[in-house]
Tab-separated table of C-alpha atoms in Angstrom:
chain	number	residue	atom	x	y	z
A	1	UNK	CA	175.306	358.840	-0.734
A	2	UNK	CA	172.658	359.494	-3.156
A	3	UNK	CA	170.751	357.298	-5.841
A	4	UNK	CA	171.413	356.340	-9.248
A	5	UNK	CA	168.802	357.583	-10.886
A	6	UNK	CA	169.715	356.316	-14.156
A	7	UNK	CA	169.181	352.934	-12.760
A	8	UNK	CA	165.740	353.964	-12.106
A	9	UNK	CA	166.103	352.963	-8.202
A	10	UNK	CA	162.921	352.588	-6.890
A	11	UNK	CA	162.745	353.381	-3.628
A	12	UNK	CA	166.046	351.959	-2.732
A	13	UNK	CA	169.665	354.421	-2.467
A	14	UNK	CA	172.476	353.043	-4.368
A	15	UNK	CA	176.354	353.866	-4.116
A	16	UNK	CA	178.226	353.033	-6.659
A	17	UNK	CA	182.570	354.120	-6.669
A	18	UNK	CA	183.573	356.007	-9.970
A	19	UNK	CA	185.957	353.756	-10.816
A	20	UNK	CA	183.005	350.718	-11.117
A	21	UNK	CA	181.443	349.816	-14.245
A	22	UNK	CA	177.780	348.122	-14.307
A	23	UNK	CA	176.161	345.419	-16.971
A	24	UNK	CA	172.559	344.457	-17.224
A	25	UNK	CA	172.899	342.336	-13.623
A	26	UNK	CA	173.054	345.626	-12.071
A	27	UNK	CA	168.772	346.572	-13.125
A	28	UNK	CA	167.787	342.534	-12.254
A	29	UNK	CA	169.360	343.068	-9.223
A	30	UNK	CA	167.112	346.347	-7.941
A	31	UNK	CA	164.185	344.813	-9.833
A	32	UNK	CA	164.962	342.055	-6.949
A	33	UNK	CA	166.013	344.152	-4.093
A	34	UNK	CA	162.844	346.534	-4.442
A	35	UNK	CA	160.625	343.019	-3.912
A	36	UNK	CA	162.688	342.775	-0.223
A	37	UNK	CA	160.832	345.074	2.599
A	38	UNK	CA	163.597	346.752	4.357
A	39	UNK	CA	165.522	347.846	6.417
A	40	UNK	CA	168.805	345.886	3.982
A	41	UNK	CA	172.002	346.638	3.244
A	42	UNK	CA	173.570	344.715	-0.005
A	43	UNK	CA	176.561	344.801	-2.261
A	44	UNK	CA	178.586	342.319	-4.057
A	45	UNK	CA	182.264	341.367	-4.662
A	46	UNK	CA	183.950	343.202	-7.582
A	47	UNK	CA	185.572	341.372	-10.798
A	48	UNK	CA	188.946	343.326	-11.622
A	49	UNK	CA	189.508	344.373	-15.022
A	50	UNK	CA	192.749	345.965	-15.932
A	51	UNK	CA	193.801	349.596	-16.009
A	52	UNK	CA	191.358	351.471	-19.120
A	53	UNK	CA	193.118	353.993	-20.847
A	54	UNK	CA	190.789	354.490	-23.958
A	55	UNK	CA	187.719	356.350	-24.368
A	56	UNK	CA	184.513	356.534	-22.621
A	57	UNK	CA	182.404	353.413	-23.102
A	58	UNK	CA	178.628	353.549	-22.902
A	59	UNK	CA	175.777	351.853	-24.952
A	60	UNK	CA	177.139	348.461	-26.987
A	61	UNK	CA	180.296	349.409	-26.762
A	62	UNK	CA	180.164	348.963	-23.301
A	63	UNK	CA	178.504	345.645	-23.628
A	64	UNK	CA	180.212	344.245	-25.671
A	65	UNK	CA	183.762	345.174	-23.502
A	66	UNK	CA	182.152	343.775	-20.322
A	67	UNK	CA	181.085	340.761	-22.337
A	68	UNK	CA	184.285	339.753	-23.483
A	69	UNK	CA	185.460	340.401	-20.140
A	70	UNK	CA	183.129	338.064	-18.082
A	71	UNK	CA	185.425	334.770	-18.115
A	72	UNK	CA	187.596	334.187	-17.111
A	73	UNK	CA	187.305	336.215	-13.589
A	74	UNK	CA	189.620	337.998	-11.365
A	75	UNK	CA	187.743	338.428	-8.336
A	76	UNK	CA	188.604	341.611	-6.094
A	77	UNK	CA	189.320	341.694	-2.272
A	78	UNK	CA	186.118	340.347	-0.346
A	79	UNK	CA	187.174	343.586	1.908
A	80	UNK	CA	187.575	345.844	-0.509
A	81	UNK	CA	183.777	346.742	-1.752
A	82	UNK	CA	182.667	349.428	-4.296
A	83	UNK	CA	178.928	349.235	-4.504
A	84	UNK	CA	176.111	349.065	-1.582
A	85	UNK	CA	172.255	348.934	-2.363
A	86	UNK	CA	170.145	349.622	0.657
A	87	UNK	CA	166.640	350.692	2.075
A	88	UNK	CA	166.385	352.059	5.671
A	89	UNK	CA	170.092	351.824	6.867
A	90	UNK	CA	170.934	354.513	8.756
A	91	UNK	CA	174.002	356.117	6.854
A	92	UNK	CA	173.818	359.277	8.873
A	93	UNK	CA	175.423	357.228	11.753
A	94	UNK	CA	178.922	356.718	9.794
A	95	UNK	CA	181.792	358.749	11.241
A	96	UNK	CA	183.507	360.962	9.462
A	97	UNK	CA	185.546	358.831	7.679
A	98	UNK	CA	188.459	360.181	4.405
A	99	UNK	CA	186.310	359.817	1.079
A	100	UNK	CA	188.728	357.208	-1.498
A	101	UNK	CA	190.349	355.483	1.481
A	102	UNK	CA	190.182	351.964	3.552
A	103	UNK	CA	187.812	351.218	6.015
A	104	UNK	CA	184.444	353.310	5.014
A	105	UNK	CA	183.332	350.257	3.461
A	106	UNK	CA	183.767	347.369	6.031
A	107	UNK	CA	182.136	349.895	8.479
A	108	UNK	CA	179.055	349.684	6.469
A	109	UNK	CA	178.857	345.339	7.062
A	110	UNK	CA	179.824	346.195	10.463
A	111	UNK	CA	177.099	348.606	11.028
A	112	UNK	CA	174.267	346.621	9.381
A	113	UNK	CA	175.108	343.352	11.317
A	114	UNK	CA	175.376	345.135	14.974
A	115	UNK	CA	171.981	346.739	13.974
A	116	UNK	CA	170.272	343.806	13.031
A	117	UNK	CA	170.241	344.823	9.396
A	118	UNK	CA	169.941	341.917	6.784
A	119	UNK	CA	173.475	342.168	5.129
A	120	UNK	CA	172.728	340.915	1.623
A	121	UNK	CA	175.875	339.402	-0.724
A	122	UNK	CA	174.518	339.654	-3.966
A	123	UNK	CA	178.044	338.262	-5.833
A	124	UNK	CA	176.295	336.082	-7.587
A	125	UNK	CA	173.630	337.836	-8.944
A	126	UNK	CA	175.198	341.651	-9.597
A	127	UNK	CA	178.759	342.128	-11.526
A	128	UNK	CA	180.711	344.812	-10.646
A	129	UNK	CA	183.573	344.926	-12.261
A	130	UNK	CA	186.550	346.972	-11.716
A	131	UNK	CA	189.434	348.608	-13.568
A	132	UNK	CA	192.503	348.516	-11.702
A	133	UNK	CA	194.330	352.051	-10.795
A	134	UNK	CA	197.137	354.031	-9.293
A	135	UNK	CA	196.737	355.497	-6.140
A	136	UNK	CA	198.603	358.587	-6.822
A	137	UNK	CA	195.674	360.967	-6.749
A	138	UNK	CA	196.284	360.078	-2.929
A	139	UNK	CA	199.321	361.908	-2.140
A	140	UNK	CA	199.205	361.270	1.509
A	141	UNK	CA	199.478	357.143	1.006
A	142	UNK	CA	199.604	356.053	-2.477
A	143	UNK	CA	200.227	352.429	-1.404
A	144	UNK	CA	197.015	350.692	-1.662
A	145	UNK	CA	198.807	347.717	0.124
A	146	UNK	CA	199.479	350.207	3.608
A	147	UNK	CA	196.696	350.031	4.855
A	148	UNK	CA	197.633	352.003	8.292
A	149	UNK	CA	200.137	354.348	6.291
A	150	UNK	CA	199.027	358.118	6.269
A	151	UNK	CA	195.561	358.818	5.715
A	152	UNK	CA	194.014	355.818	5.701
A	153	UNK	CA	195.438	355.357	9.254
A	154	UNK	CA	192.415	358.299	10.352
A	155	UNK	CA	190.025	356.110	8.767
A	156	UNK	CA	191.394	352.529	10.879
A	157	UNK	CA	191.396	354.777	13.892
A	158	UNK	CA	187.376	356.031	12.991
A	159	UNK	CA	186.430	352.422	12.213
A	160	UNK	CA	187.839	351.354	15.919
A	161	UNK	CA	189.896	348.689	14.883
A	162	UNK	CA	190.997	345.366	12.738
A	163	UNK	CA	188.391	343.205	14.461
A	164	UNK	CA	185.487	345.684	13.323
A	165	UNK	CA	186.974	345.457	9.859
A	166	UNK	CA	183.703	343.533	8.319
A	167	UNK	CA	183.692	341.721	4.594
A	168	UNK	CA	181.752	339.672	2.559
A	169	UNK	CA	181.548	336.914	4.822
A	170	UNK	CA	180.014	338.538	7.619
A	171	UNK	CA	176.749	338.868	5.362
A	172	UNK	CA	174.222	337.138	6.322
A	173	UNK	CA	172.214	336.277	3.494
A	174	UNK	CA	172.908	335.538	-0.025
A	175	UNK	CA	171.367	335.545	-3.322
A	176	UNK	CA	171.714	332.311	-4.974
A	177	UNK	CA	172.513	332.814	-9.002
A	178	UNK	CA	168.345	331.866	-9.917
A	179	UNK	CA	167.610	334.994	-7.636
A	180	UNK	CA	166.743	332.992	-4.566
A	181	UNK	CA	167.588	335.033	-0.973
A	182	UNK	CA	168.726	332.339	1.363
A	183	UNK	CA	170.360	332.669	4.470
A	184	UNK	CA	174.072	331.841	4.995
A	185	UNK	CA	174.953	328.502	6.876
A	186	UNK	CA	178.078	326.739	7.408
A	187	UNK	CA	181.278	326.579	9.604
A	188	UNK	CA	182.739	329.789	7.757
A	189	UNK	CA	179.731	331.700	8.380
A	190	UNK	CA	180.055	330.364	12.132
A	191	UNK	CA	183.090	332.071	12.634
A	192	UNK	CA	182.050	335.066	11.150
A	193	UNK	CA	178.970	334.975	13.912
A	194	UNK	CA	181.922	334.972	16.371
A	195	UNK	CA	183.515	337.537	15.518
A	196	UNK	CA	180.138	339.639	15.583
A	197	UNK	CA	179.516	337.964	19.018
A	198	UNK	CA	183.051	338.974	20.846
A	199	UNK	CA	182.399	342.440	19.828
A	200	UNK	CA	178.670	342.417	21.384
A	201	UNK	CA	179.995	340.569	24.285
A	202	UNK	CA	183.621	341.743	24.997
A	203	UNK	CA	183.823	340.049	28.726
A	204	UNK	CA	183.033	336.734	26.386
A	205	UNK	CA	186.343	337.627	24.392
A	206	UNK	CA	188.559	335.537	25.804
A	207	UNK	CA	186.188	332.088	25.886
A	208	UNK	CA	185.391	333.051	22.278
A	209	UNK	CA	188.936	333.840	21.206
A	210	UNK	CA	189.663	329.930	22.941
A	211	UNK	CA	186.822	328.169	20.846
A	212	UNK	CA	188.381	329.901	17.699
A	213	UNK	CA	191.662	328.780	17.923
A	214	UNK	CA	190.524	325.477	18.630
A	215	UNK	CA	188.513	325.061	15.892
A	216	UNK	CA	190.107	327.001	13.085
A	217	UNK	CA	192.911	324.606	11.579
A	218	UNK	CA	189.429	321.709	11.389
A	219	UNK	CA	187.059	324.126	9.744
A	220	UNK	CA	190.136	325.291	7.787
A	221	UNK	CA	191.068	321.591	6.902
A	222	UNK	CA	186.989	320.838	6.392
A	223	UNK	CA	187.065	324.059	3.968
A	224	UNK	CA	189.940	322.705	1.560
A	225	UNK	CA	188.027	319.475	0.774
C-alpha cells in the first residue's frame, strides 16, 4: 500500500490495481474524503470496459476514451473491488494474503466494519473503470470464476471463510451523487448488519441464521418492486 502521489493525496493512502483507470471523479473524490476526520476506509464499484490492446492513454486521449465510455455502464462484481481510499485503518493487521488473487479485498470491508471503521461506498461519486483481462499471468488458477481453485484457495483459507467474504453492501455509509455522506438504511443494509452481527456473536448464529431465512424471500420480494 502506498499513496498516489500524482493524485496529490493529502493526507489520505490510496490503492489503486494496475489494471484500473481513473477520470476527474477520482481528485473530487479526495478533495471530499480529506474534509472526513478519520479513521475511514472507502472505495467504489468498478465500471468494466473491455480488454485494451492499443497504446498507452494519458492526457485527452484518455479523456476523451473514458468519456465515450461512461454510458452505457457495465458495472463490475460488488465483491470484486480495485481501489480503497483510507485514513487511519490499520493495514498492517492484513494476513499475508497472494498479491492478484480473491479475497484481499473483501478482507479490507470486513476489517473496517469489525473495527468500527466508517466503510465509505463512494460508487456514486468516484468511477473506476476497468478493462477486462486474462488471468493467465496466474498460472496456478487462471479461472477467475474458481474462486477456491489453486492459489486463491490460500487466500479463502487466510480470509477464514465465505461468511467473512465482505462487499459493497456491508458499507455503511454512502456518498450520495451531490457529494452528501449519508448513512446506509434499509432492509438490504439490515441483512448486511446480520451478517456482521453472527460473526461478533457466534452463540447468536443459529437465532440469527432463523430470522434470515424467514425474512429473506419478503425483503427479496420488497427489493424487486
Amino acid at each position: 500500500f502506498r499513496s498516489v502521489n500524482r493524485l496529490d493525496a493529502k493526507g489520505v493512502s490510496i490503492f489503486v490495481n494496475s489494471d484500473i483507470l481513473l477520470d476527474e471523479s477520482a481528485r473530487s473524490s479526495l478533495d471530499l474524503l480529506e474534509r472526513q476526520p478519520g479513521p475511514f476506509l472507502a472505495t467504489a464499484r468498478r465500471r468494466c470496459l473491455p480488454a485494451w490492446s492499443g497504446p498507452a492513454l494519458a492526457g485527452h486521449e484518455l479523456d476523451n476514451f473514458l468519456g465515450a465510455r461512461r454510458q452505457p455502464v457495465h458495472w463490475g462484481p460488488a465483491s470484486a473491488l480495485d481501489i480503497f481510499i483510507f485514513r487511519g485503518f490499520p493495514v498492517q493487521t492484513m494476513p499475508d494474503f497472494r498479491i492478484g488473487q480473491a479475497a484481499w479485498d473483501n478482507w479490507m470491508i470486513y476489517q473496517a466494519r469489525r473495527s468500527g471503521i466508517p466503510a465509505i461506498d463512494l460508487s456514486r461519486h468516484l468511477r473506476p473503470f476497468h478493462c477486462d483481462h486474462d488471468y493467465s499471468y496466474v498460472k496456478e488458477n487462471p479461472d477467475p470464476l474458481r474462486p477456491h481453485a489453486g492459489i486463491n484457495r490460500i487466500n479463502h483459507q487466510l480470509l477464514g471463510g465465505d461468511e467473512k467474504k465482505f462487499h459493497m453492501g456491508h458499507c455503511d455509509y454512502e456518498v450520495t451523487a451531490d457529494g452528501r455522506m449519508v448513512r446506509r438504511t434499509g432492509m438490504a443494509f439490515c441483512q448486511r448488519e446480520l451478517e456482521l452481527l453472527r460473526l461478533r456473536r457466534p452463540r447468536l448464529g443459529l437465532w440469527i441464521q432463523g430470522l434470515r431465512a424467514i425474512f429473506r424471500p419478503w425483503i427479496r420480494k420488497w427489493e424487486t418492486h
